[in-house]
Amino acid sequence: MARAALKWSIDDLAEAANVARMTVVRFEREDRVSDTSTAAMRLAFEEKRVKFVDKGRLAGAVYGGMRRA
């Protein structure tokens, strides 16, 4: 999970994405969340170098936070 990889709490993600705490909770429960909120959460992760693979055997979030030496 991307949130765990960043060591973010639910509140951290809600703040970074400018969504309500319950929106994050609903999203993680796989309940219905607006496309706008989903996009805001994805953008918050991408700003922290989390890369998403949408298709294929590696589908899901992939943490890309390693910095080049």
Coordinates of N, CA, C and O in Angstrom, one line a residue:
M1 N 0.8 -1.2 0.0 CA 0.0 0.0 0.0 C 0.9 1.2 0.0 O 1.9 1.3 0.8
A2 N 0.5 2.2 -0.8 CA 1.4 3.4 -1.0 C 1.4 4.2 0.3 O 2.5 4.7 0.7
R3 N 0.3 4.3 1.0 CA 0.3 5.1 2.3 C 1.3 4.5 3.3 O 2.0 5.2 3.9
A4 N 1.3 3.2 3.4 CA 2.2 2.5 4.3 C 3.7 2.7 3.9 O 4.5 2.9 4.7
A5 N 3.9 2.7 2.6 CA 5.3 2.9 2.1 C 5.8 4.2 2.5 O 7.0 4.4 2.8
L6 N 4.9 5.2 2.5 CA 5.3 6.6 2.9 C 5.3 6.8 4.4 O 5.7 7.9 4.9
K7 N 4.8 5.8 5.1 CA 4.6 5.9 6.6 C 3.7 7.1 6.9 O 3.8 7.8 7.9
W8 N 2.6 7.2 6.1 CA 1.6 8.2 6.3 C 0.4 7.7 7.0 O 0.0 6.5 6.8
S9 N -0.1 8.4 7.9 CA -1.4 8.1 8.6 C -2.5 8.4 7.7 O -2.3 9.1 6.6
I10 N -3.7 8.0 8.0 CA -4.9 8.4 7.3 C -5.0 9.9 7.2 O -5.3 10.5 6.2
D11 N -4.7 10.6 8.3 CA -4.8 12.0 8.4 C -3.7 12.7 7.5 O -4.0 13.7 6.9
D12 N -2.5 12.1 7.4 CA -1.5 12.6 6.5 C -2.0 12.6 5.0 O -1.8 13.6 4.3
L13 N -2.6 11.5 4.6 CA -3.0 11.4 3.2 C -4.2 12.4 3.0 O -4.2 13.1 2.0
A14 N -5.1 12.4 4.0 CA -6.2 13.4 3.8 C -5.8 14.8 3.7 O -6.2 15.5 2.8
E15 N -4.8 15.2 4.5 CA -4.2 16.5 4.4 C -3.5 16.8 3.1 O -3.7 17.8 2.4
A16 N -2.7 15.8 2.7 CA -1.9 16.0 1.4 C -2.8 16.1 0.2 O -2.5 16.8 -0.8
A17 N -3.9 15.3 0.2 CA -4.8 15.3 -0.9 C -6.0 16.3 -0.8 O -6.8 16.5 -1.7
N18 N -6.0 17.0 0.4 CA -7.1 17.9 0.6 C -8.5 17.3 0.5 O -9.4 17.8 -0.2
V19 N -8.6 16.1 1.1 CA -9.9 15.4 1.2 C -10.2 15.1 2.6 O -9.3 15.2 3.5
A20 N -11.4 14.7 2.9 CA -11.8 14.4 4.3 C -11.2 13.1 4.7 O -11.0 12.2 3.9
R21 N -11.0 13.0 6.0 CA -10.4 11.8 6.6 C -11.3 10.6 6.2 O -10.8 9.5 5.9
M22 N -12.6 10.7 6.3 CA -13.5 9.6 6.0 C -13.5 9.2 4.5 O -13.8 8.1 4.1
T23 N -13.1 10.1 3.6 CA -12.9 9.8 2.2 C -11.8 8.8 2.1 O -11.9 7.8 1.3
V24 N -10.7 9.0 2.8 CA -9.6 8.0 2.8 C -10.0 6.7 3.3 O -9.7 5.6 2.7
V25 N -10.7 6.7 4.4 CA -11.2 5.5 5.0 C -12.1 4.7 4.1 O -12.0 3.5 3.9
R26 N -13.1 5.4 3.4 CA -14.0 4.8 2.4 C -13.2 4.2 1.3 O -13.4 3.1 0.8
F27 N -12.2 5.0 0.8 CA -11.4 4.5 -0.3 C -10.6 3.2 0.0 O -10.6 2.3 -0.7
E28 N -10.1 3.2 1.2 CA -9.3 2.0 1.6 C -10.2 0.8 1.9 O -9.8 -0.3 1.8
R29 N -11.5 1.1 2.2 CA -12.5 0.0 2.4 C -13.0 -0.5 1.0 O -13.8 -1.4 1.0
E30 N -12.6 0.2 0.0 CA -13.1 0.0 -1.4 C -14.6 0.4 -1.5 O -15.3 -0.2 -2.4
D31 N -15.0 1.3 -0.7 CA -16.3 1.9 -0.9 C -16.3 2.9 -2.0 O -15.2 3.3 -2.4
R32 N -17.4 3.4 -2.4 CA -17.5 4.4 -3.4 C -16.9 5.8 -3.0 O -17.2 6.3 -1.9
V33 N -16.0 6.3 -3.8 CA -15.3 7.6 -3.6 C -15.4 8.3 -5.0 O -15.2 7.7 -6.0
S34 N -15.6 9.6 -4.9 CA -15.6 10.3 -6.2 C -14.3 10.2 -7.0 O -13.3 10.1 -6.4
D35 N -14.5 10.3 -8.3 CA -13.3 10.3 -9.2 C -12.4 11.5 -8.8 O -11.1 11.3 -8.9
T36 N -12.9 12.6 -8.4 CA -12.1 13.8 -8.1 C -11.3 13.5 -6.8 O -10.1 13.8 -6.8
S37 N -11.9 12.9 -5.8 CA -11.1 12.5 -4.6 C -10.0 11.5 -4.9 O -8.9 11.6 -4.4
T38 N -10.4 10.5 -5.7 CA -9.4 9.5 -6.1 C -8.2 10.1 -6.8 O -7.1 9.8 -6.5
A39 N -8.5 11.0 -7.7 CA -7.4 11.7 -8.5 C -6.6 12.5 -7.5 O -5.4 12.6 -7.7
A40 N -7.2 13.2 -6.6 CA -6.5 14.0 -5.6 C -5.5 13.2 -4.8 O -4.4 13.6 -4.5
M41 N -6.0 12.0 -4.3 CA -5.1 11.1 -3.6 C -4.0 10.6 -4.4 O -2.8 10.5 -3.9
R42 N -4.3 10.2 -5.6 CA -3.2 9.7 -6.5 C -2.2 10.8 -6.7 O -1.0 10.5 -6.7
L43 N -2.6 12.0 -7.0 CA -1.7 13.1 -7.2 C -0.8 13.3 -5.9 O 0.4 13.6 -6.0
A44 N -1.4 13.3 -4.8 CA -0.6 13.4 -3.5 C 0.5 12.4 -3.4 O 1.6 12.7 -3.0
F45 N 0.1 11.1 -3.8 CA 1.1 10.1 -3.8 C 2.2 10.3 -4.9 O 3.4 10.2 -4.6
E46 N 1.8 10.7 -6.1 CA 2.8 10.9 -7.1 C 3.7 12.1 -6.8 O 4.9 12.0 -7.2
E47 N 3.3 13.1 -6.1 CA 4.1 14.2 -5.6 C 5.2 13.7 -4.7 O 6.3 14.3 -4.6
K48 N 5.0 12.5 -4.1 CA 6.0 11.9 -3.2 C 6.7 10.8 -3.9 O 7.3 9.9 -3.2
R49 N 6.7 10.7 -5.2 CA 7.4 9.8 -6.0 C 6.8 8.4 -6.0 O 7.5 7.4 -6.3
V50 N 5.6 8.2 -5.7 CA 4.9 6.9 -5.8 C 4.5 6.8 -7.2 O 3.8 7.7 -7.7
K51 N 4.8 5.7 -7.8 CA 4.5 5.5 -9.2 C 3.4 4.4 -9.3 O 3.5 3.4 -8.6
F52 N 2.4 4.6 -10.1 CA 1.3 3.6 -10.3 C 1.4 2.9 -11.6 O 1.6 3.5 -12.6
V53 N 1.3 1.6 -11.5 CA 1.3 0.7 -12.7 C -0.2 0.3 -12.9 O -0.8 -0.3 -12.0
D54 N -0.8 0.7 -14.0 CA -2.3 0.5 -14.1 C -2.6 -0.8 -14.7 O -3.7 -1.3 -14.6
K55 N -1.7 -1.5 -15.5 CA -2.0 -2.7 -16.2 C -0.8 -3.7 -16.0 O 0.3 -3.3 -15.7
G56 N -1.2 -4.9 -16.3 CA -0.1 -6.0 -16.4 C 0.1 -6.7 -15.0 O -0.6 -6.4 -14.1
R57 N 1.1 -7.5 -15.0 CA 1.3 -8.3 -13.8 C 1.8 -7.5 -12.6 O 1.8 -7.9 -11.5
L58 N 2.3 -6.3 -12.9 CA 2.7 -5.4 -11.8 C 1.7 -4.4 -11.4 O 2.1 -3.4 -10.8
A59 N 0.5 -4.6 -11.8 CA -0.6 -3.6 -11.5 C -0.7 -3.3 -10.0 O -0.6 -4.2 -9.2
G60 N -0.8 -2.0 -9.7 CA -0.9 -1.5 -8.3 C 0.1 -0.4 -8.1 O 0.8 0.0 -9.0
A61 N 0.2 0.0 -6.9 CA 1.2 1.1 -6.6 C 2.6 0.5 -6.4 O 2.7 -0.5 -5.8
V62 N 3.5 1.3 -6.9 CA 4.9 0.9 -6.8 C 5.7 2.1 -6.2 O 5.7 3.1 -6.8
Y63 N 6.3 1.9 -5.1 CA 7.0 3.0 -4.4 C 8.3 3.3 -5.2 O 9.1 2.4 -5.4
G64 N 8.5 4.5 -5.6 CA 9.7 4.9 -6.3 C 10.5 5.9 -5.6 O 11.0 6.8 -6.2
G65 N 10.5 5.9 -4.3 CA 11.1 6.9 -3.5 C 12.7 6.8 -3.4 O 13.2 7.7 -2.7
M66 N 13.3 5.9 -4.0 CA 14.7 5.8 -3.9 C 15.4 6.9 -4.8 O 14.9 7.2 -5.9
R67 N 16.3 7.6 -4.2 CA 17.0 8.6 -4.9 C 18.3 8.1 -5.5 O 18.9 7.2 -5.0
R68 N 18.6 8.7 -6.6 CA 19.8 8.3 -7.3 C 21.0 8.8 -6.6 O 21.0 10.0 -6.1
A69 N 22.1 8.1 -6.6 CA 23.3 8.5 -5.9 C 24.1 9.5 -6.7 O 24.0 9.6 -7.9

